[in-house]
Every structure is written in C-alpha cells, then in structure tokens.
C-alpha cells in the first residue's frame, strides 16, 4: 500500500463516515432526547418501574434502524436504571447503520435478519437476567482486563454496581466536581456553570472558546442535516460511491457535509466538550432544561460516536488494503465457517465493518444470508462506545455475550434454512 492509497483511504473515510453513519445517529439520538425533554424524564422512570419488560424494551430500542436507540440505552445501565440482560438484548437486536443499506437494497433479507436478531437478542437477554450472568458473576474472570475507565481517565468500580459517581466537570482549570445528588441528576449542579453547559468563571480565552464552541455546535447541526439528506440520497442511488466535487449537487453535498461534519465532530469531542456540555458524552440525561440543551446533548453524543466510527473505518479499510482479502472467494469455500466468521466480525465495535459487510451482501452478493443474519445478531454498532468509555469491563462481557446467539442463529440457518445462501431477498 503506497502513500497515495493510504491518503485516499484517510480522506475517503473522513468523508464517508459522517454521511453514512453520523447523520442517521444524530437523528435517532435527538429523537430520544426530545422525548426526554418533552416528558421530563418519565420515560426513564417507566423503564425503572417495569423491570420485567426491560429486555423487551431494549430489544425494541436496538431494532430501530441506526444506533441511536441503542446508544441512549447504554448510559441507563451505567446509572443502574436497566439490567445487564437488557444491555445484551439491546446490543444483540441492534440493527446499526448497516440496516439502512440492507433495508434499501435487500428489504426481504432485512425483515428476516433483523427479526431473528430481535427474537434471539430478547430471549438471550432474559436468560442473562434469569441466570444471573451479569458483570458480577464473571467479575473474577475479566478482572485482568483492568478496572473500568471513565472518560475523565479515573479508574473506578462499575458505576452500575454501586461504584463512585463520575466527575461531571473537569474543565480548563482541572478541578473536577462530583455533582451526583444520589438520584442520577447530574446537571444544573456544577459549580460556576451557566445554564447550557458553559462555565461562568473562566478566563477570557476560555470564554471566547465557549462562544466559539456554541457557534460550532450550531453549524454542526446544519451540516448534520445536510449529511442526512446526502445519506438518504446515497441509499436511494444504490449506495454507489459519489464523485469528489464541491458544488450544489448531490456529490458536492456528500463531499462537503462529510468532510466538514467529521472535522466539526472531532473539534466538539476533543476540544469543545471542555467548554460546553461537559459530561454529556456516554451518559443519559433524565431531563433537559431547554430545547437547546437537548440539541447540545445529542450533538456531543454523536460527535463521540463519529470519532470512534472514523477510527473503525480506518482500521478496517487499511486492513483490507494491506491483506487484500477476496471476501467472495473466502465465503464460497468457508461453508459453515462463514456465519461463524460473520459473528466474530460483530465483536468489532462500530458500524464501519458492518456497513461494508452489508454492501458485500446487497451489492456484490459476496456473502451468504446465514452470515448476514449472524452478523446482524452479533454486531453492537456504535452503541458499544458509550459503554466502553465508562465501563469497559461490562462492554467486553456484553459483546462476547451477543456473539453466542449469533453463532447459533448463523449455523442453524446454514444447515436448516433453504434460502441461506447468496442473494436472498436482494432487489433485482
């Protein structure tokens, strides 16, 4: 792989990640956040009050196309609102952003694959809770992976298991303030903070950066809206790669929205979150004081996902370029190993490899349906990132758990489903 090819992969991933993933994630996260704002946290209370329905509710959140529904479920586990079986059910049922590709190009295959993911995910989630297979049960076995890390870099016990609360603010001064009031309300209690997330007592430079970040946040939403339009058009055109251009065309919108959206997301995650919305990444908010705060939370959450998505795109694309794998040839000769390998691919967090996998099925016909279904169950999409950021141990266990029903589904389809080979349910 030469320098030119490496650069093309970098820029291509920078453009495609935001349009193919982040635009859809932003909408789904925003919708849930607006529901929280509208009902003032009553949706979370509803889940807490109906524990027996939690895995079913988690499966429905995961079944939502894109990762937004599953993303908002992960912080609920961190604060102890939902069970670990619900986390497993949500992740197993997660359709991810690859769902948009399959729904557009192979709707019949999508219907069967995601129905299997939902049923198997919810069933296994109830089994996890009934058999006590949560983090505490396997704690000793995974202790060597290290204690969970918060996004502030402090080693803690699992928050969901009663560990110390997470510092909500560690701004430019470096002084963290623990604002947990014992009820999960971690907003509006940060010393020296204005309503909306910007610290009141900051030097002039920080005040300027806070204003700049607010402006970037507003621009981010404009770009995200453009990315959503470009993403829908991309699917409508059969997921064909658009041309590189800057113009008032679909290709131009795809290029500008992709490049600018990813750049703004990196700014919000690595710089901006220290000046507005500190503590909003990877956490659930019971309620929001204003509509602006709701949009801000959704933007910060999606910006974090974007950073991980781009990393996943680069790892996968560089790996494919270096090793030059022929997926169709491997699938033809793999037999029952194809769905097993597809389930193993689901261990990779993020939507990047799963989107490529969906395209290989729907566009190139390079993988069998049994492998597609196994990957649909096993993949956790971008929803694993918020959990990884705060409780890595729980994330590791959860993603291993979702692989178990995936293997059973894939192998079962391979041997007993008459249409489990190549091309099932793809539009002509």
Short mmCIF file of C-alpha atoms in Angstrom, two decimals:
data_model
loop_
_atom_site.label_atom_id
_atom_site.label_comp_id
_atom_site.label_asym_id
_atom_site.label_seq_id
_atom_site.Cartn_x
_atom_site.Cartn_y
_atom_site.Cartn_z
CA UNK A 1 0.00 0.00 0.00
CA UNK A 2 1.57 3.26 -1.16
CA UNK A 3 1.34 6.73 0.36
CA UNK A 4 -1.28 7.86 -2.17
CA UNK A 5 -3.54 4.90 -1.40
CA UNK A 6 -3.14 5.46 2.34
CA UNK A 7 -4.10 9.12 1.93
CA UNK A 8 -7.10 8.25 -0.23
CA UNK A 9 -8.35 5.84 2.45
CA UNK A 10 -7.92 8.50 5.13
CA UNK A 11 -9.79 11.21 3.24
CA UNK A 12 -12.41 8.79 1.97
CA UNK A 13 -13.13 7.52 5.47
CA UNK A 14 -13.23 11.11 6.76
CA UNK A 15 -15.91 11.93 4.16
CA UNK A 16 -17.99 8.75 4.24
CA UNK A 17 -18.18 8.17 7.98
CA UNK A 18 -20.22 11.26 8.78
CA UNK A 19 -22.68 10.84 5.89
CA UNK A 20 -23.11 7.07 6.12
CA UNK A 21 -23.34 6.91 9.91
CA UNK A 22 -23.40 10.15 11.90
CA UNK A 23 -26.33 11.83 10.17
CA UNK A 24 -28.58 8.88 11.00
CA UNK A 25 -27.21 8.53 14.53
CA UNK A 26 -27.82 12.23 15.21
CA UNK A 27 -31.49 11.95 14.27
CA UNK A 28 -32.22 8.91 16.42
CA UNK A 29 -30.32 10.24 19.46
CA UNK A 30 -32.06 13.60 19.08
CA UNK A 31 -35.50 12.00 18.86
CA UNK A 32 -34.99 10.12 22.12
CA UNK A 33 -33.53 13.22 23.79
CA UNK A 34 -36.52 15.31 22.68
CA UNK A 35 -38.83 12.70 24.18
CA UNK A 36 -36.89 13.03 27.43
CA UNK A 37 -37.22 16.80 27.23
CA UNK A 38 -40.93 16.62 26.44
CA UNK A 39 -41.79 14.13 29.20
CA UNK A 40 -39.23 15.37 31.73
CA UNK A 41 -37.57 12.03 32.41
CA UNK A 42 -40.74 9.97 32.78
CA UNK A 43 -39.59 7.52 30.09
CA UNK A 44 -36.58 6.52 32.20
CA UNK A 45 -38.83 6.19 35.24
CA UNK A 46 -41.15 3.96 33.22
CA UNK A 47 -38.27 1.60 32.43
CA UNK A 48 -37.13 1.58 36.05
CA UNK A 49 -40.62 0.74 37.28
CA UNK A 50 -41.15 -2.19 34.86
CA UNK A 51 -38.05 -4.35 35.25
CA UNK A 52 -39.60 -7.43 33.65
CA UNK A 53 -40.22 -5.55 30.41
CA UNK A 54 -36.72 -4.09 30.20
CA UNK A 55 -35.11 -6.68 27.85
CA UNK A 56 -38.11 -6.38 25.54
CA UNK A 57 -37.87 -2.59 25.59
CA UNK A 58 -34.12 -2.83 24.98
CA UNK A 59 -34.70 -5.09 22.00
CA UNK A 60 -37.13 -2.53 20.53
CA UNK A 61 -34.60 0.26 21.03
CA UNK A 62 -31.92 -1.83 19.33
CA UNK A 63 -34.22 -2.73 16.46
CA UNK A 64 -34.53 0.92 15.50
CA UNK A 65 -32.51 1.45 12.28
CA UNK A 66 -29.26 3.12 13.12
CA UNK A 67 -27.60 3.04 16.51
CA UNK A 68 -29.38 5.92 18.20
CA UNK A 69 -31.89 3.86 20.17
CA UNK A 70 -29.21 1.52 21.46
CA UNK A 71 -26.81 4.39 22.20
CA UNK A 72 -29.24 6.03 24.60
CA UNK A 73 -29.80 2.71 26.40
CA UNK A 74 -26.16 2.17 27.41
CA UNK A 75 -25.88 5.04 29.92
CA UNK A 76 -29.08 3.78 31.55
CA UNK A 77 -27.15 0.69 32.61
CA UNK A 78 -24.30 2.81 33.93
CA UNK A 79 -26.68 4.64 36.28
CA UNK A 80 -28.37 1.38 37.30
CA UNK A 81 -31.72 2.00 35.61
CA UNK A 82 -31.74 -1.16 33.48
CA UNK A 83 -30.40 -4.69 33.90
CA UNK A 84 -27.37 -6.19 32.21
CA UNK A 85 -29.66 -8.57 30.34
CA UNK A 86 -31.33 -5.51 28.85
CA UNK A 87 -27.94 -4.30 27.63
CA UNK A 88 -27.33 -7.67 25.96
CA UNK A 89 -30.80 -7.70 24.40
CA UNK A 90 -30.33 -4.16 23.09
CA UNK A 91 -26.92 -4.85 21.56
CA UNK A 92 -27.98 -8.17 20.03
CA UNK A 93 -31.06 -6.61 18.44
CA UNK A 94 -29.16 -3.55 17.24
CA UNK A 95 -29.53 -3.19 13.51
CA UNK A 96 -26.86 -0.49 13.33
CA UNK A 97 -26.34 1.85 10.42
CA UNK A 98 -25.81 -1.09 8.08
CA UNK A 99 -29.58 -1.57 8.41
CA UNK A 100 -30.17 1.38 6.12
CA UNK A 101 -28.18 -0.35 3.36
CA UNK A 102 -29.99 -3.67 3.78
CA UNK A 103 -33.43 -2.06 4.10
CA UNK A 104 -32.90 -0.07 0.92
CA UNK A 105 -31.33 -2.78 -1.23
CA UNK A 106 -32.49 -6.08 0.29
CA UNK A 107 -35.68 -5.40 2.28
CA UNK A 108 -36.81 -9.03 2.45
CA UNK A 109 -33.43 -10.11 3.80
CA UNK A 110 -33.60 -7.24 6.30
CA UNK A 111 -37.03 -8.37 7.52
CA UNK A 112 -35.81 -11.89 8.29
CA UNK A 113 -32.35 -10.95 9.59
CA UNK A 114 -33.48 -8.26 11.99
CA UNK A 115 -36.49 -10.27 13.18
CA UNK A 116 -34.08 -13.07 14.08
CA UNK A 117 -31.79 -10.57 15.81
CA UNK A 118 -34.68 -9.17 17.84
CA UNK A 119 -36.08 -12.53 18.94
CA UNK A 120 -32.72 -14.08 19.76
CA UNK A 121 -31.48 -10.92 21.48
CA UNK A 122 -34.51 -10.52 23.73
CA UNK A 123 -34.56 -14.23 24.54
CA UNK A 124 -30.89 -14.29 25.47
CA UNK A 125 -31.29 -11.05 27.44
CA UNK A 126 -33.96 -12.64 29.63
CA UNK A 127 -31.70 -15.67 30.07
CA UNK A 128 -28.82 -13.46 31.23
CA UNK A 129 -31.02 -11.86 33.88
CA UNK A 130 -32.70 -15.11 34.94
CA UNK A 131 -29.42 -16.99 35.31
CA UNK A 132 -27.55 -14.14 36.98
CA UNK A 133 -24.98 -13.84 34.20
CA UNK A 134 -24.27 -10.15 34.80
CA UNK A 135 -20.91 -8.49 35.31
CA UNK A 136 -20.71 -9.52 38.96
CA UNK A 137 -20.98 -13.21 38.07
CA UNK A 138 -17.97 -13.13 35.77
CA UNK A 139 -16.06 -10.36 37.53
CA UNK A 140 -13.13 -12.54 38.54
CA UNK A 141 -12.67 -13.89 35.03
CA UNK A 142 -12.35 -10.47 33.45
CA UNK A 143 -10.51 -8.67 36.23
CA UNK A 144 -7.24 -8.99 34.31
CA UNK A 145 -8.62 -6.61 31.67
CA UNK A 146 -8.34 -3.81 34.19
CA UNK A 147 -10.84 -1.72 36.06
CA UNK A 148 -13.37 0.33 34.06
CA UNK A 149 -12.23 3.76 33.00
CA UNK A 150 -14.36 6.86 32.91
CA UNK A 151 -13.97 9.31 30.08
CA UNK A 152 -12.04 11.51 32.51
CA UNK A 153 -9.37 8.85 32.98
CA UNK A 154 -10.15 7.83 36.57
CA UNK A 155 -10.20 4.14 37.50
CA UNK A 156 -13.42 3.29 39.29
CA UNK A 157 -15.59 0.39 40.24
CA UNK A 158 -18.52 -0.23 37.94
CA UNK A 159 -20.94 2.63 38.39
CA UNK A 160 -23.86 0.29 37.78
CA UNK A 161 -22.59 -1.94 40.59
CA UNK A 162 -22.57 0.91 43.10
CA UNK A 163 -19.13 2.38 42.49
CA UNK A 164 -18.37 6.08 42.98
CA UNK A 165 -20.10 8.55 40.75
CA UNK A 166 -18.36 10.09 37.78
CA UNK A 167 -16.87 13.58 37.96
CA UNK A 168 -19.12 15.78 35.89
CA UNK A 169 -16.73 18.57 35.15
CA UNK A 170 -13.01 18.75 34.70
CA UNK A 171 -12.67 21.91 32.73
CA UNK A 172 -9.66 24.01 31.81
CA UNK A 173 -8.81 24.51 35.47
CA UNK A 174 -8.61 20.76 36.00
CA UNK A 175 -10.80 20.77 39.11
CA UNK A 176 -13.37 18.03 38.95
CA UNK A 177 -16.68 18.43 40.76
CA UNK A 178 -18.77 15.44 41.67
CA UNK A 179 -22.35 16.60 41.12
CA UNK A 180 -24.19 13.35 41.70
CA UNK A 181 -27.05 14.11 44.05
CA UNK A 182 -27.87 10.44 44.57
CA UNK A 183 -30.77 10.47 42.13
CA UNK A 184 -28.92 10.38 38.83
CA UNK A 185 -29.48 14.09 38.17
CA UNK A 186 -26.05 15.26 37.17
CA UNK A 187 -26.96 18.53 35.52
CA UNK A 188 -27.55 22.03 36.81
CA UNK A 189 -25.35 21.31 39.83
CA UNK A 190 -21.89 22.13 38.51
CA UNK A 191 -20.30 24.95 40.48
CA UNK A 192 -19.73 28.00 38.37
CA UNK A 193 -21.73 26.78 35.38
CA UNK A 194 -24.20 28.73 33.36
CA UNK A 195 -27.38 27.09 32.20
CA UNK A 196 -26.47 25.39 28.93
CA UNK A 197 -23.10 23.99 29.97
CA UNK A 198 -20.60 26.88 29.71
CA UNK A 199 -18.63 27.64 32.91
CA UNK A 200 -19.27 31.10 34.41
CA UNK A 201 -15.88 31.64 35.98
CA UNK A 202 -13.41 31.23 33.16
CA UNK A 203 -10.55 33.36 31.87
CA UNK A 204 -11.21 35.46 28.78
CA UNK A 205 -9.64 32.85 26.47
CA UNK A 206 -11.95 30.15 27.79
CA UNK A 207 -14.97 32.42 27.49
CA UNK A 208 -14.02 33.02 23.86
CA UNK A 209 -13.64 29.29 23.22
CA UNK A 210 -17.02 28.67 24.85
CA UNK A 211 -18.63 31.14 22.43
CA UNK A 212 -16.76 29.60 19.50
CA UNK A 213 -17.87 26.14 20.55
CA UNK A 214 -21.51 27.19 20.76
CA UNK A 215 -21.20 28.54 17.21
CA UNK A 216 -19.54 25.30 16.07
CA UNK A 217 -22.36 23.34 17.68
CA UNK A 218 -24.99 25.26 15.71
CA UNK A 219 -23.01 24.83 12.48
CA UNK A 220 -22.64 21.13 13.27
CA UNK A 221 -26.41 20.69 13.20
CA UNK A 222 -26.69 22.46 9.85
CA UNK A 223 -24.04 20.14 8.43
CA UNK A 224 -25.67 17.09 10.06
CA UNK A 225 -28.97 17.96 8.33
CA UNK A 226 -27.12 18.10 5.02
CA UNK A 227 -25.42 14.80 5.78
CA UNK A 228 -28.79 13.18 6.48
CA UNK A 229 -30.13 14.36 3.12
CA UNK A 230 -26.98 13.11 1.38
CA UNK A 231 -27.18 9.79 3.26
CA UNK A 232 -30.76 9.17 2.20
CA UNK A 233 -29.88 10.02 -1.41
CA UNK A 234 -26.86 7.72 -1.18
CA UNK A 235 -29.09 4.79 -0.27
CA UNK A 236 -31.67 5.74 -2.90
CA UNK A 237 -28.91 5.59 -5.52
CA UNK A 238 -27.99 2.03 -4.52
CA UNK A 239 -25.07 3.00 -2.25
CA UNK A 240 -22.92 3.95 -5.25
CA UNK A 241 -19.85 5.96 -4.28
CA UNK A 242 -20.36 9.66 -5.16
CA UNK A 243 -17.84 11.71 -7.08
CA UNK A 244 -15.47 14.10 -5.35
CA UNK A 245 -16.62 17.64 -6.00
CA UNK A 246 -17.59 20.88 -4.32
CA UNK A 247 -20.78 22.05 -6.00
CA UNK A 248 -24.53 22.46 -5.48
CA UNK A 249 -25.15 18.84 -6.37
CA UNK A 250 -25.68 15.57 -4.54
CA UNK A 251 -21.99 14.71 -4.97
CA UNK A 252 -21.00 18.12 -3.67
CA UNK A 253 -23.31 17.84 -0.66
CA UNK A 254 -21.95 14.38 0.17
CA UNK A 255 -18.36 15.64 -0.02
CA UNK A 256 -18.77 18.91 1.88
CA UNK A 257 -21.09 17.54 4.57
CA UNK A 258 -18.86 14.51 5.09
CA UNK A 259 -15.54 16.34 5.38
CA UNK A 260 -16.86 19.30 7.37
CA UNK A 261 -19.10 17.20 9.63
CA UNK A 262 -16.28 14.88 10.69
CA UNK A 263 -13.94 17.83 11.30
CA UNK A 264 -16.50 19.63 13.46
CA UNK A 265 -17.22 16.40 15.36
CA UNK A 266 -13.54 15.98 16.20
CA UNK A 267 -13.46 19.55 17.47
CA UNK A 268 -16.56 19.06 19.64
CA UNK A 269 -15.26 15.83 21.13
CA UNK A 270 -11.63 16.72 21.76
CA UNK A 271 -11.93 20.47 22.43
CA UNK A 272 -15.50 21.71 22.58
CA UNK A 273 -16.76 19.37 25.29
CA UNK A 274 -14.46 21.09 27.79
CA UNK A 275 -16.34 24.35 27.25
CA UNK A 276 -19.95 23.29 26.67
CA UNK A 277 -21.83 20.14 27.53
CA UNK A 278 -19.08 18.74 29.73
CA UNK A 279 -20.09 15.27 30.91
CA UNK A 280 -22.67 14.75 28.18
CA UNK A 281 -20.80 12.03 26.32
CA UNK A 282 -21.74 8.47 27.17
CA UNK A 283 -24.34 9.42 29.74
CA UNK A 284 -28.10 9.65 29.92
CA UNK A 285 -29.90 12.79 30.98
CA UNK A 286 -33.14 12.41 32.90
CA UNK A 287 -34.41 15.72 31.61
CA UNK A 288 -33.28 18.87 29.85
CA UNK A 289 -33.80 22.47 30.89
CA UNK A 290 -34.24 23.73 27.33
CA UNK A 291 -34.53 22.59 23.75
CA UNK A 292 -31.06 23.98 23.08
CA UNK A 293 -29.60 21.80 25.83
CA UNK A 294 -31.34 18.82 24.23
CA UNK A 295 -29.76 19.50 20.85
CA UNK A 296 -26.40 20.09 22.52
CA UNK A 297 -26.51 16.71 24.27
CA UNK A 298 -27.40 14.89 21.03
CA UNK A 299 -24.59 16.66 19.16
CA UNK A 300 -21.96 15.80 21.78
CA UNK A 301 -23.11 12.17 21.88
CA UNK A 302 -22.98 11.88 18.09
CA UNK A 303 -19.60 13.62 17.93
CA UNK A 304 -18.15 10.96 20.23
CA UNK A 305 -19.62 8.23 18.05
CA UNK A 306 -18.19 9.89 14.93
CA UNK A 307 -14.66 9.81 16.34
CA UNK A 308 -14.93 6.07 17.00
CA UNK A 309 -16.60 5.44 13.65
CA UNK A 310 -13.77 7.09 11.74
CA UNK A 311 -11.25 5.05 13.72
CA UNK A 312 -13.18 1.89 12.82
CA UNK A 313 -13.35 2.86 9.16
CA UNK A 314 -9.60 3.43 9.03
CA UNK A 315 -8.68 0.19 10.81
CA UNK A 316 -10.97 -1.85 8.60
CA UNK A 317 -10.03 -0.12 5.33
CA UNK A 318 -6.29 -0.23 5.97
CA UNK A 319 -6.57 -3.88 7.00
CA UNK A 320 -8.40 -4.77 3.78
CA UNK A 321 -5.85 -2.84 1.72
CA UNK A 322 -2.85 -4.47 3.37
CA UNK A 323 -4.11 -8.05 3.26
CA UNK A 324 -6.11 -7.80 0.00
CA UNK A 325 -8.77 -10.30 1.04
CA UNK A 326 -11.25 -11.69 -1.51
CA UNK A 327 -14.41 -11.96 0.59
CA UNK A 328 -16.47 -13.75 -2.08
CA UNK A 329 -13.81 -16.41 -2.60
CA UNK A 330 -13.47 -16.93 1.13
CA UNK A 331 -17.25 -17.23 1.56
CA UNK A 332 -17.54 -19.75 -1.29
CA UNK A 333 -15.08 -22.10 0.38
CA UNK A 334 -15.83 -21.39 4.04
CA UNK A 335 -19.11 -23.31 4.34
CA UNK A 336 -20.40 -23.20 7.90
CA UNK A 337 -17.37 -21.15 8.91
CA UNK A 338 -18.83 -18.17 7.01
CA UNK A 339 -21.59 -17.40 9.56
CA UNK A 340 -19.18 -18.13 12.41
CA UNK A 341 -16.68 -15.64 10.98
CA UNK A 342 -19.50 -13.12 10.47
CA UNK A 343 -20.48 -13.50 14.12
CA UNK A 344 -16.86 -12.94 15.11
CA UNK A 345 -16.78 -9.77 12.97
CA UNK A 346 -19.59 -8.46 15.14
CA UNK A 347 -17.11 -8.30 18.02
CA UNK A 348 -15.57 -5.30 16.28
CA UNK A 349 -17.34 -2.22 17.71
CA UNK A 350 -18.72 0.43 15.42
CA UNK A 351 -20.64 0.38 12.17
CA UNK A 352 -17.79 0.65 9.66
CA UNK A 353 -17.11 -3.07 9.05
CA UNK A 354 -20.82 -3.84 9.28
CA UNK A 355 -21.70 -1.29 6.58
CA UNK A 356 -19.06 -2.79 4.30
CA UNK A 357 -20.43 -6.24 5.16
CA UNK A 358 -23.96 -5.14 4.23
CA UNK A 359 -22.72 -3.75 0.93
CA UNK A 360 -20.93 -7.01 0.18
CA UNK A 361 -24.23 -8.81 0.65
CA UNK A 362 -26.65 -6.42 -1.05
CA UNK A 363 -24.50 -5.04 -3.85
CA UNK A 364 -21.83 -7.62 -4.64
CA UNK A 365 -23.55 -10.81 -3.47
CA UNK A 366 -20.32 -11.88 -1.83
CA UNK A 367 -21.64 -13.40 1.39
CA UNK A 368 -24.49 -15.82 2.23
CA UNK A 369 -27.64 -14.88 4.15
CA UNK A 370 -26.62 -17.08 7.07
CA UNK A 371 -23.55 -14.86 7.53
CA UNK A 372 -25.62 -11.67 7.22
CA UNK A 373 -28.03 -12.85 9.91
CA UNK A 374 -25.23 -13.95 12.24
CA UNK A 375 -23.57 -10.57 11.86
CA UNK A 376 -26.90 -8.80 12.48
CA UNK A 377 -27.19 -10.53 15.86
CA UNK A 378 -23.55 -10.15 16.86
CA UNK A 379 -22.89 -6.57 15.82
CA UNK A 380 -23.22 -3.94 18.53
CA UNK A 381 -22.85 -0.94 16.24
CA UNK A 382 -21.82 2.38 17.73
CA UNK A 383 -23.84 1.67 20.87
CA UNK A 384 -20.89 -0.09 22.47
CA UNK A 385 -18.77 3.08 22.50
CA UNK A 386 -20.62 4.90 25.34
CA UNK A 387 -20.40 1.73 27.43
CA UNK A 388 -16.71 1.27 26.62
CA UNK A 389 -15.97 4.86 27.60
CA UNK A 390 -17.30 4.41 31.14
CA UNK A 391 -17.34 0.67 31.93
CA UNK A 392 -15.01 -1.26 29.65
CA UNK A 393 -15.48 -4.47 31.61
CA UNK A 394 -19.24 -4.51 31.02
CA UNK A 395 -18.68 -3.69 27.35
CA UNK A 396 -16.32 -6.63 26.88
CA UNK A 397 -18.70 -9.08 28.53
CA UNK A 398 -21.73 -7.75 26.66
CA UNK A 399 -20.13 -8.00 23.22
CA UNK A 400 -18.97 -11.56 23.94
CA UNK A 401 -22.47 -12.48 25.07
CA UNK A 402 -24.09 -11.20 21.86
CA UNK A 403 -21.78 -13.44 19.83
CA UNK A 404 -23.22 -16.59 21.40
CA UNK A 405 -26.77 -16.36 19.96
CA UNK A 406 -25.25 -15.07 16.72
CA UNK A 407 -23.32 -18.30 16.20
CA UNK A 408 -26.41 -20.41 16.94
CA UNK A 409 -28.53 -18.39 14.50
CA UNK A 410 -25.92 -18.44 11.74
CA UNK A 411 -25.11 -22.12 11.99
CA UNK A 412 -28.80 -23.02 12.26
CA UNK A 413 -29.61 -21.05 9.12
CA UNK A 414 -26.70 -22.61 7.28
CA UNK A 415 -28.00 -26.13 7.88
CA UNK A 416 -31.76 -25.68 8.04
CA UNK A 417 -32.76 -22.53 6.11
CA UNK A 418 -33.29 -23.27 2.39
CA UNK A 419 -32.52 -19.68 1.36
CA UNK A 420 -29.44 -19.19 3.50
CA UNK A 421 -27.07 -18.94 0.54
CA UNK A 422 -26.16 -15.91 -1.59
CA UNK A 423 -28.59 -13.28 -2.86
CA UNK A 424 -31.66 -13.99 -0.72
CA UNK A 425 -34.04 -11.01 -0.56
CA UNK A 426 -31.94 -8.65 -2.71
CA UNK A 427 -33.83 -6.35 -5.05
CA UNK A 428 -33.22 -7.11 -8.71
#
